[in-house]
mmCIF file of C-alpha atoms and ligand atoms in Angstrom:
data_model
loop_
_atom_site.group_PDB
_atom_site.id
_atom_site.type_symbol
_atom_site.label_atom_id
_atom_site.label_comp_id
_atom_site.label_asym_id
_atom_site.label_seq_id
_atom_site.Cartn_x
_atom_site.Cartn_y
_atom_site.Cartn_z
ATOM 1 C CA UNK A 15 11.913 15.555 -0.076
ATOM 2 C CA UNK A 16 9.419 13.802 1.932
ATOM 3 C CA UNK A 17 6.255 12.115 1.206
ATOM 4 C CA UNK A 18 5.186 10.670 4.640
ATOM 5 C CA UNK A 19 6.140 11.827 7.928
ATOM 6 C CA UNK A 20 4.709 10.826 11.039
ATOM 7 C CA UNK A 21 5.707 12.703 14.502
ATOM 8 C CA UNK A 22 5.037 11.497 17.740
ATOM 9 C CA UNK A 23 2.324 9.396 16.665
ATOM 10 C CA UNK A 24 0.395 7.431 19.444
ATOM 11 C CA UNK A 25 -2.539 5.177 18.809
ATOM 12 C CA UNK A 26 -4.202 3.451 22.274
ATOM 13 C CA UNK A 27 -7.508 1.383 21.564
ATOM 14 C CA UNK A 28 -10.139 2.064 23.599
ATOM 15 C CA UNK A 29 -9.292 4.776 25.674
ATOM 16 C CA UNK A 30 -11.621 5.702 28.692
ATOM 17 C CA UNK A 31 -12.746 2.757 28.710
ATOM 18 C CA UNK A 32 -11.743 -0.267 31.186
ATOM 19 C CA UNK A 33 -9.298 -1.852 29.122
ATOM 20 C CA UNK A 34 -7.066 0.390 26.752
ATOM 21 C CA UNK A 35 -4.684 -0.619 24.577
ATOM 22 C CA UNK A 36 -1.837 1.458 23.898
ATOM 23 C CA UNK A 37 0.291 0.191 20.388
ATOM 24 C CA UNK A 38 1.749 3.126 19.527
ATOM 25 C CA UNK A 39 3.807 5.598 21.626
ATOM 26 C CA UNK A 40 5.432 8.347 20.070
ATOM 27 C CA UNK A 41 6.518 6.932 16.661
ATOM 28 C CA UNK A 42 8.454 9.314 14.320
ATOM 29 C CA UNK A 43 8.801 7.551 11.055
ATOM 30 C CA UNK A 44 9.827 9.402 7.604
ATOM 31 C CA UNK A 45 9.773 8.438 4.105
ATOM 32 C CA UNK A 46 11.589 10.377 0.915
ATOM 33 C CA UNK A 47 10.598 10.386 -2.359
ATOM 34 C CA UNK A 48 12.358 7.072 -4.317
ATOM 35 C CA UNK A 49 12.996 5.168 -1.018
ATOM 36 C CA UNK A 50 11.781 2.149 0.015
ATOM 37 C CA UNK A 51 11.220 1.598 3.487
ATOM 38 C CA UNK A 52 10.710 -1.988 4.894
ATOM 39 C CA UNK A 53 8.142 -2.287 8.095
ATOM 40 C CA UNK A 54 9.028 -5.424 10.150
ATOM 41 C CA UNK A 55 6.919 -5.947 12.776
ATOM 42 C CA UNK A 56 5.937 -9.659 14.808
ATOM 43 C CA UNK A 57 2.526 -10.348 14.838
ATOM 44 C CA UNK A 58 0.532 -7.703 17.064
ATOM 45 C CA UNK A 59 2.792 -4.817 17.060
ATOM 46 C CA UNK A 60 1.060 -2.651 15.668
ATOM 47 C CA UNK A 61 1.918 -3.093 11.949
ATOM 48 C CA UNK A 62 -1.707 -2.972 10.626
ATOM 49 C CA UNK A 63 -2.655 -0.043 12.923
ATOM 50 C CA UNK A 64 0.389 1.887 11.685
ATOM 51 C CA UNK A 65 -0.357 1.150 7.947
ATOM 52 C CA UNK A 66 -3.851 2.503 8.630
ATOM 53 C CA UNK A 67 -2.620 5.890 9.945
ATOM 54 C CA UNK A 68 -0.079 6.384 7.688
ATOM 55 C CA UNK A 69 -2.673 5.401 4.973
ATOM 56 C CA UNK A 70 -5.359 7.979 6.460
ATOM 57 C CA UNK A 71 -8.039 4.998 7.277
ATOM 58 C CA UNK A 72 -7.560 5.880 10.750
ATOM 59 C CA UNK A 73 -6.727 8.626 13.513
ATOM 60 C CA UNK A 74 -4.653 8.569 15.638
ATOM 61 C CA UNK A 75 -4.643 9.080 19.719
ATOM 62 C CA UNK A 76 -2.247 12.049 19.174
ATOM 63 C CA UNK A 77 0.863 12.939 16.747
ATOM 64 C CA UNK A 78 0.815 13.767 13.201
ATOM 65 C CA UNK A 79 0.362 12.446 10.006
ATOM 66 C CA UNK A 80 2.018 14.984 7.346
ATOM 67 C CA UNK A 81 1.671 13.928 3.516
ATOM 68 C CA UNK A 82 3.878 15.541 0.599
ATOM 69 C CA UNK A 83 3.952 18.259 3.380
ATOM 70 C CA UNK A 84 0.256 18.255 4.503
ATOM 71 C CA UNK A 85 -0.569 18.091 7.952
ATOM 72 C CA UNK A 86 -3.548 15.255 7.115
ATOM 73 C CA UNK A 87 -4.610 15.437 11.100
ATOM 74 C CA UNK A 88 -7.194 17.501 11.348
ATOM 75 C CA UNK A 89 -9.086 17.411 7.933
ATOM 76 C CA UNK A 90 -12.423 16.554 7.029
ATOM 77 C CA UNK A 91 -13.781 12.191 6.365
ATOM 78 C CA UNK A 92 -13.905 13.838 2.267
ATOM 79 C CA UNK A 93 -10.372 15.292 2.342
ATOM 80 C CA UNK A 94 -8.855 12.277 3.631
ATOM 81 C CA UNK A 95 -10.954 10.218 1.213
ATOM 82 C CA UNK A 96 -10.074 12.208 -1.627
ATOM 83 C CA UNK A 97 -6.183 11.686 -0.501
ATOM 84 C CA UNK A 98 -6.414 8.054 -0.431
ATOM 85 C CA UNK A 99 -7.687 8.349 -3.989
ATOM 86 C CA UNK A 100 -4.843 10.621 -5.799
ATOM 87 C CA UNK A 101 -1.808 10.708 -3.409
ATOM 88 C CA UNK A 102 -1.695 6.570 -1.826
ATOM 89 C CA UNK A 103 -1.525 3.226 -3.568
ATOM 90 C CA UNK A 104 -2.105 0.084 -1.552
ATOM 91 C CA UNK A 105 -1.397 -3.455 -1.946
ATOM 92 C CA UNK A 106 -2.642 -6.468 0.490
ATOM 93 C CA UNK A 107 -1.704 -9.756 1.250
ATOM 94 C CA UNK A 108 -4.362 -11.102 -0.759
ATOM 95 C CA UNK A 109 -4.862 -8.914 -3.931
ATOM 96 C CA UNK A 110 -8.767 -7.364 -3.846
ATOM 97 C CA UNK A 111 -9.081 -7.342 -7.163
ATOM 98 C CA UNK A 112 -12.994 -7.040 -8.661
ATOM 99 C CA UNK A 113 -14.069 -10.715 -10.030
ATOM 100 C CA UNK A 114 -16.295 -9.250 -11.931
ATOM 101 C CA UNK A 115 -14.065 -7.030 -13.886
ATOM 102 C CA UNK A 116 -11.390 -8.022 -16.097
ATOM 103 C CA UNK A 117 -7.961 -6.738 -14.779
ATOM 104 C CA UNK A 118 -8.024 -4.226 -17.529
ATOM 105 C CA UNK A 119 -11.016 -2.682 -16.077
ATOM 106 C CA UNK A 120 -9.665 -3.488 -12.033
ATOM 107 C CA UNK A 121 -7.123 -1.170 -13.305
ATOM 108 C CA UNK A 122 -9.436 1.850 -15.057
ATOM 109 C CA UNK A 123 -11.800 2.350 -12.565
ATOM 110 C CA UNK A 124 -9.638 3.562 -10.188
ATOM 111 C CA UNK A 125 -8.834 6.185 -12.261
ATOM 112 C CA UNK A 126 -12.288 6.639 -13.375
ATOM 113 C CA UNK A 127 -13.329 7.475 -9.411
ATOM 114 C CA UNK A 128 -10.511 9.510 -9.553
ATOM 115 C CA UNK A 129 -11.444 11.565 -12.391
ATOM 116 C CA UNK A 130 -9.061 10.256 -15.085
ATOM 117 C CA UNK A 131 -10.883 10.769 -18.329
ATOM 118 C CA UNK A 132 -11.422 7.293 -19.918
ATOM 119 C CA UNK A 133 -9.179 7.120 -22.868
ATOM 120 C CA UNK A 134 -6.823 8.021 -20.857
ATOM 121 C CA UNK A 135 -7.213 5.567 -18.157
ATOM 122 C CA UNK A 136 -7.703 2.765 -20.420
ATOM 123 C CA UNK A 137 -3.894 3.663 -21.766
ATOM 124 C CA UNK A 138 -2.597 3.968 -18.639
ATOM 125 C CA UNK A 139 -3.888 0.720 -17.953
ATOM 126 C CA UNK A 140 -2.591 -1.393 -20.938
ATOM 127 C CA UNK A 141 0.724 0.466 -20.263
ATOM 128 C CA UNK A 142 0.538 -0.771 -16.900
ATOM 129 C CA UNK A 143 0.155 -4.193 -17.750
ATOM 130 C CA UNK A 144 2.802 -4.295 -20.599
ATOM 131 C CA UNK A 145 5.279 -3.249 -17.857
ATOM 132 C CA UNK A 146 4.715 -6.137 -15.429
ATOM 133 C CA UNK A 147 4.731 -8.698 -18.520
ATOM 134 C CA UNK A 148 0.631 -9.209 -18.652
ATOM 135 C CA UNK A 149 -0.460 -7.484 -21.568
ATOM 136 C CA UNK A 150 -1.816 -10.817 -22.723
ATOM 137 C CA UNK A 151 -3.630 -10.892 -19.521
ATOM 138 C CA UNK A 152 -5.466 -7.709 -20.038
ATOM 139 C CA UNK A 153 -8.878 -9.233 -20.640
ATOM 140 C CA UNK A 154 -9.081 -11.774 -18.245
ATOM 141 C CA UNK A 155 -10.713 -12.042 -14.928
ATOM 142 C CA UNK A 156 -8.923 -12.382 -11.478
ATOM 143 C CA UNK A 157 -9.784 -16.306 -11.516
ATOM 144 C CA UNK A 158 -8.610 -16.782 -14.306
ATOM 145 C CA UNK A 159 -5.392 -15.818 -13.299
ATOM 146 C CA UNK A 160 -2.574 -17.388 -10.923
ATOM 147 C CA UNK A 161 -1.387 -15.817 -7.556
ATOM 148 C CA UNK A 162 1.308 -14.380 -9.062
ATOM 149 C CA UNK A 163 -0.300 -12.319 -11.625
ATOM 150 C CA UNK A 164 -2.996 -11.218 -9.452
ATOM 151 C CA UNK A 165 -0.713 -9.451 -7.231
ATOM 152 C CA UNK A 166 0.689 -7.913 -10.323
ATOM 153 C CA UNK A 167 -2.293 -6.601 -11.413
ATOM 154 C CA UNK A 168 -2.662 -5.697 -7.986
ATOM 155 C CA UNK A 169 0.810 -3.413 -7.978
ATOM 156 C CA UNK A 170 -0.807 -1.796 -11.217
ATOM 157 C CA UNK A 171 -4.345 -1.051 -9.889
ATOM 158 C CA UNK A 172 -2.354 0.622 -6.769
ATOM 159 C CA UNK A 173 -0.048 2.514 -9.086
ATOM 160 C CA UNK A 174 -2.900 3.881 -11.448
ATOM 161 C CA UNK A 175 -3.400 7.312 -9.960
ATOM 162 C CA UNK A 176 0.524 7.821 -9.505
ATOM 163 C CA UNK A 177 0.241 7.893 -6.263
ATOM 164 C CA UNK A 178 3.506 9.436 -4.185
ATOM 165 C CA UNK A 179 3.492 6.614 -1.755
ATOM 166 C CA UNK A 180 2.696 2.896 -2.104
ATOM 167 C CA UNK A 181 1.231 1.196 1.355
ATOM 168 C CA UNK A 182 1.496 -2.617 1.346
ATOM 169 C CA UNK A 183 0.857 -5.153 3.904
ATOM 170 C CA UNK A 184 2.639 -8.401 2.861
ATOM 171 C CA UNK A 185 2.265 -8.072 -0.606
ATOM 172 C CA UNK A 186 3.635 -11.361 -1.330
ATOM 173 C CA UNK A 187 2.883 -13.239 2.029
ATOM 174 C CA UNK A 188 0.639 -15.635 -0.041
ATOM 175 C CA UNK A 189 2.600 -16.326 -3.014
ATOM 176 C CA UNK A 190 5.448 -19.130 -3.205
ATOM 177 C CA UNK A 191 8.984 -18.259 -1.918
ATOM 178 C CA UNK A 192 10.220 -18.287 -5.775
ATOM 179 C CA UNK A 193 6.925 -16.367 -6.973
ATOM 180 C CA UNK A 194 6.726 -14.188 -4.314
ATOM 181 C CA UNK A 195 10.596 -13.069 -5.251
ATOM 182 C CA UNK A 196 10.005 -12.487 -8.832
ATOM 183 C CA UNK A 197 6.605 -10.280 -7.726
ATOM 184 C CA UNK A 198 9.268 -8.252 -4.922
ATOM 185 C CA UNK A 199 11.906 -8.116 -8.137
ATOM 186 C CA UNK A 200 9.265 -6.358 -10.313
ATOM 187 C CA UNK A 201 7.699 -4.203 -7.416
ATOM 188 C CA UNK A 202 11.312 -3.034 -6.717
ATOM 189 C CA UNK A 203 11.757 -2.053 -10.015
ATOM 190 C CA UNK A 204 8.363 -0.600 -10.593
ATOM 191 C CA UNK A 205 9.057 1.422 -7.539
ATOM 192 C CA UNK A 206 12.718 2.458 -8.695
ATOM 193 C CA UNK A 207 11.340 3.534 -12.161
ATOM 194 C CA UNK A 208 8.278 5.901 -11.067
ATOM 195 C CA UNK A 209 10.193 7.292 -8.380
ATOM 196 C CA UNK A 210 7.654 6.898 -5.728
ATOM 197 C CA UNK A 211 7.635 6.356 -2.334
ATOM 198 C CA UNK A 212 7.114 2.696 -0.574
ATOM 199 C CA UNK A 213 6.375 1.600 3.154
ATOM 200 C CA UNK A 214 6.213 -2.589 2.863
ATOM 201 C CA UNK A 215 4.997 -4.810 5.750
ATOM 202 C CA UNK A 216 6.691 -7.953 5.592
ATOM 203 C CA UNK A 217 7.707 -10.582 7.529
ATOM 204 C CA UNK A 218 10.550 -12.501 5.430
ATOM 205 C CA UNK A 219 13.994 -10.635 6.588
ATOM 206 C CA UNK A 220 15.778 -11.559 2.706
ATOM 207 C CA UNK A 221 13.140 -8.958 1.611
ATOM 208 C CA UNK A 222 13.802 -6.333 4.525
ATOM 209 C CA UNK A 223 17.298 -6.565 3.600
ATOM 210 C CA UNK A 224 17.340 -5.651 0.012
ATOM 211 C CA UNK A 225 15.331 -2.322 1.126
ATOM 212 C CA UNK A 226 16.623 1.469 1.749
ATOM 213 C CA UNK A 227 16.353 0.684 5.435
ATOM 214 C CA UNK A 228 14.165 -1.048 7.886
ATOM 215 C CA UNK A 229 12.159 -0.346 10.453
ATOM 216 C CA UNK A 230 11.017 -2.499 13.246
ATOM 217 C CA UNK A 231 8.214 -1.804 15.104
ATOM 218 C CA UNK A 232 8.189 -3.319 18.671
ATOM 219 C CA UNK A 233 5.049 -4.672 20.839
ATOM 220 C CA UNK A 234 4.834 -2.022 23.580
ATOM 221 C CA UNK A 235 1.119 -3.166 25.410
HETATM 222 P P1 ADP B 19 -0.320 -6.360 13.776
HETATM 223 O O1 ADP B 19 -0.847 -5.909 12.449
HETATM 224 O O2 ADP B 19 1.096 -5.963 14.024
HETATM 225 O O3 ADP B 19 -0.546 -7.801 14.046
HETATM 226 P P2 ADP B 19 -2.438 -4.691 14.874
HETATM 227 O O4 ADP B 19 -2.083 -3.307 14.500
HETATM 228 O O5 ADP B 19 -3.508 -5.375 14.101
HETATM 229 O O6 ADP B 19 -1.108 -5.576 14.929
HETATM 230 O O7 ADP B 19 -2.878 -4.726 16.404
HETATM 231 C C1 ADP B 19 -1.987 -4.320 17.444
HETATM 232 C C2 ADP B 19 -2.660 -4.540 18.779
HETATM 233 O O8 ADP B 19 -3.820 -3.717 18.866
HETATM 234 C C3 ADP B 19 -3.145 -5.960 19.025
HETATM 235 O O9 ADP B 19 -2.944 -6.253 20.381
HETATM 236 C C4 ADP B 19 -4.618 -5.892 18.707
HETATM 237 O O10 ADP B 19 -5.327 -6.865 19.436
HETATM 238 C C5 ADP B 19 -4.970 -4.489 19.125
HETATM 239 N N1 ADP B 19 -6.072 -3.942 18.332
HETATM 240 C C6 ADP B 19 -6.107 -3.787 16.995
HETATM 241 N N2 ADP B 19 -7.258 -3.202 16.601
HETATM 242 C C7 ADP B 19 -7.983 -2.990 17.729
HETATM 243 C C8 ADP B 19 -9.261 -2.419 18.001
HETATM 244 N N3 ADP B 19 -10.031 -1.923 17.022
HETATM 245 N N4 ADP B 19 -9.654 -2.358 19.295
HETATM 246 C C9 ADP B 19 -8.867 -2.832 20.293
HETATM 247 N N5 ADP B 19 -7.657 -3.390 20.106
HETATM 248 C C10 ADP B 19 -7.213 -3.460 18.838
HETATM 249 P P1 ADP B 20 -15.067 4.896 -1.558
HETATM 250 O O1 ADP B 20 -15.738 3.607 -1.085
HETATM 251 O O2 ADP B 20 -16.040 6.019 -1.770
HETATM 252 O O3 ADP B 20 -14.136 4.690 -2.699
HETATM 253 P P2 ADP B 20 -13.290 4.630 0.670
HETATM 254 O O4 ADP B 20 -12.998 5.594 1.781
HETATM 255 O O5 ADP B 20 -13.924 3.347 1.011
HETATM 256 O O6 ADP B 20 -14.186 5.443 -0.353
HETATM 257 O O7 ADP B 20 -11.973 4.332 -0.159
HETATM 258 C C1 ADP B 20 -11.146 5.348 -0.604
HETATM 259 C C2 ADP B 20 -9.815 4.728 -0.958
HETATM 260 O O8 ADP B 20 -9.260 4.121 0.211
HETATM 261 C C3 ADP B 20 -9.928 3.653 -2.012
HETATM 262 O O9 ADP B 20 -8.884 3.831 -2.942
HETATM 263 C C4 ADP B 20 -9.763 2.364 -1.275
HETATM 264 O O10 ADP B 20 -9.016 1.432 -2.046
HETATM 265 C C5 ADP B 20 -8.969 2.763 -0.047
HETATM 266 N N1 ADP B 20 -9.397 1.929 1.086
HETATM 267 C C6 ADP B 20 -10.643 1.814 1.584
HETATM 268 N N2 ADP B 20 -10.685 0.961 2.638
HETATM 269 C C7 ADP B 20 -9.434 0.535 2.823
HETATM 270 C C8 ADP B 20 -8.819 -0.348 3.774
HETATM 271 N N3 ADP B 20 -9.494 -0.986 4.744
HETATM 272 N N4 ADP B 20 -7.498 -0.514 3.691
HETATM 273 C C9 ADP B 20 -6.794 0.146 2.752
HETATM 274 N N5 ADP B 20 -7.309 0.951 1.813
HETATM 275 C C10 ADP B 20 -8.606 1.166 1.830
#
C-alpha cells in the first residue's frame, strides 16, 4: 500500500514575476509502506523543495500530494498542520532538539501537542530510548550529549507519534563517516521494525545503495 504519492508535481519559484524558477516538472514519486526510498540529489536540485512538498510545508505550482490515500492538495493551513503532527516524522541534518529540555522530554512533547495523554507519552518515550541504546541518556540535555546520540534522540522524537512516513534531509551529513554508519544501521533497523515508510536525502552513494531503491532528482532550471 502506499503512504506518499506524488503525481505530476511541479514547483517554479516565483512565477509571474521577472525571474521564475522552475525545479520541479512533473515528478511522480511513490513510496509503500516498509520501504525505504533514498533521494539523491546534487546541490540545488530541488531536494529541499521536494522534501517540503512531500512533507506538506509547502504547495506546490501544480500536481498532487496524496498521503495514506489523501489527496493533501487542496486542504486547509490546520489540516495540513495537523498531518505533519500524526502522519510525518522528520529528521535534519543537524538534530533540533530543545536545549532546554532533557531528551526525555524532546521526546514527550511531541506527543503531548499531539494529544498523547502523558503517561503514555512518557512510556513511549523511555521505550524509545531503550531501543536506540540511550536509556541512560534519558535525563540529559542535548549538550550534554555527542553528535551521535543527538541524532538518535532525534530518530525517536520523529518516530513518537508513529508516524507512516519518516522525511529526512541528511540525517547523518554531520556526524563522522563511522558514526554516521552506526546512526544509518540503527535508523535502518528502526525503520524495518515499525514498518514505516522512509524518503532519505543523502548525499553519500554507500548509503543510497543499501536502500529499497533510489531516486535521483536532476537540476532542470
Ligand atoms: P537543494 O535542496 O537540492 O539544494 P533547493 O530545493 O533548496 O535545492 O532549491 C532548488 C532551486 O530553487 C535552487 O536554484 C534555489 O536557489 C531555488 N530556490 C529555492 N527556494 C527558493 C525560493 N523561495 N525562491 C526562489 N528560488 C528558490
Ligand atoms: P506548530 O508550531 O503549531 O507546532 P508548525 O506548522 O510549525 O506548527 O509545525 C507542525 C509540525 O511540522 C511540527 O511537527 C514541526 O516539527 C513540523 N515542521 C515545522 N516547520 C518545519 C520545517 N521547516 N521543516 C520540517 N518540519 C517542520
Amino acid at each position: 500500500s502506499e503512504v506518499l504519492r506524488l503525481d505530476g508535481v511541479a514547483k517554479t519559484y516565483g512565477l509571474g514575476g521577472p525571474a521564475p524558477v522552475e525545479v520541479l516538472r512533473g515528478l511522480d514519486l511513490s513510496v509503500a509502506r516498509g520501504e525505504v526510498v533514498a533521494l539523491v540529489a546534487p546541490s540545488g536540485a530541488g531536494k529541499s523543495t521536494l522534501l517540503h512538498i512531500a512533507g506538506l510545508l509547502d504547495q506546490p505550482t501544480s500536481g498532487r500530494v496524496i498521503l495514506g490515500g489523501r489527496d493533501m492538495t487542496g486542504l486547509s493551513d490546520q489540516a495540513r498542520t495537523e498531518a505533519r503532527r500524526s502522519d510525518l516524522g522528520f529528521v535534519y541534518q543537524f538534530h533540533h532538539l530543545l536545549p532546554e529540555f532533557s531528551a526525555h522530554e524532546n521526546i514527550v512533547l511531541p506527543q503531548l501537542a499531539n494529544g498523547v495523554p502523558a503517561q503514555a507519552a512518557a512510556a513511549r518515550a523511555s521505550d524509545l530510548l531503550d531501543r536506540v541504546g540511550l536509556g541512560h541518556r534519558a535525563a540529559h540535555r542535548p549538550a550534554e550529549l555527542s553528535g551521535g546520540e543527538q541524532q538518535r534522540v532525534a530518530f525517536c522524537r520523529a518516530l513518537a507519534n508513529e508516524p507512516a512516513l519518516l522525511l529526512a534531509d541528511e540525517p547523518t551529513g554531520n556526524l563522522d563517516p563511522e558514526t554516521a554508519e552506526r546512526v544509518f544501521d540503527l535508523l535502518m533497523s528502526l525503520v524495518r521494525e515499525t514498518g514505516l515508510a522512509a524518503l532519505l536525502a543523502t548525499h553519500n552513494h554507500d548509503l543510497a545503495a543499501r536502500m529499497d531503491r533510489v531516486v535521483h532528482l536532476t537540476q532542470i532550471g
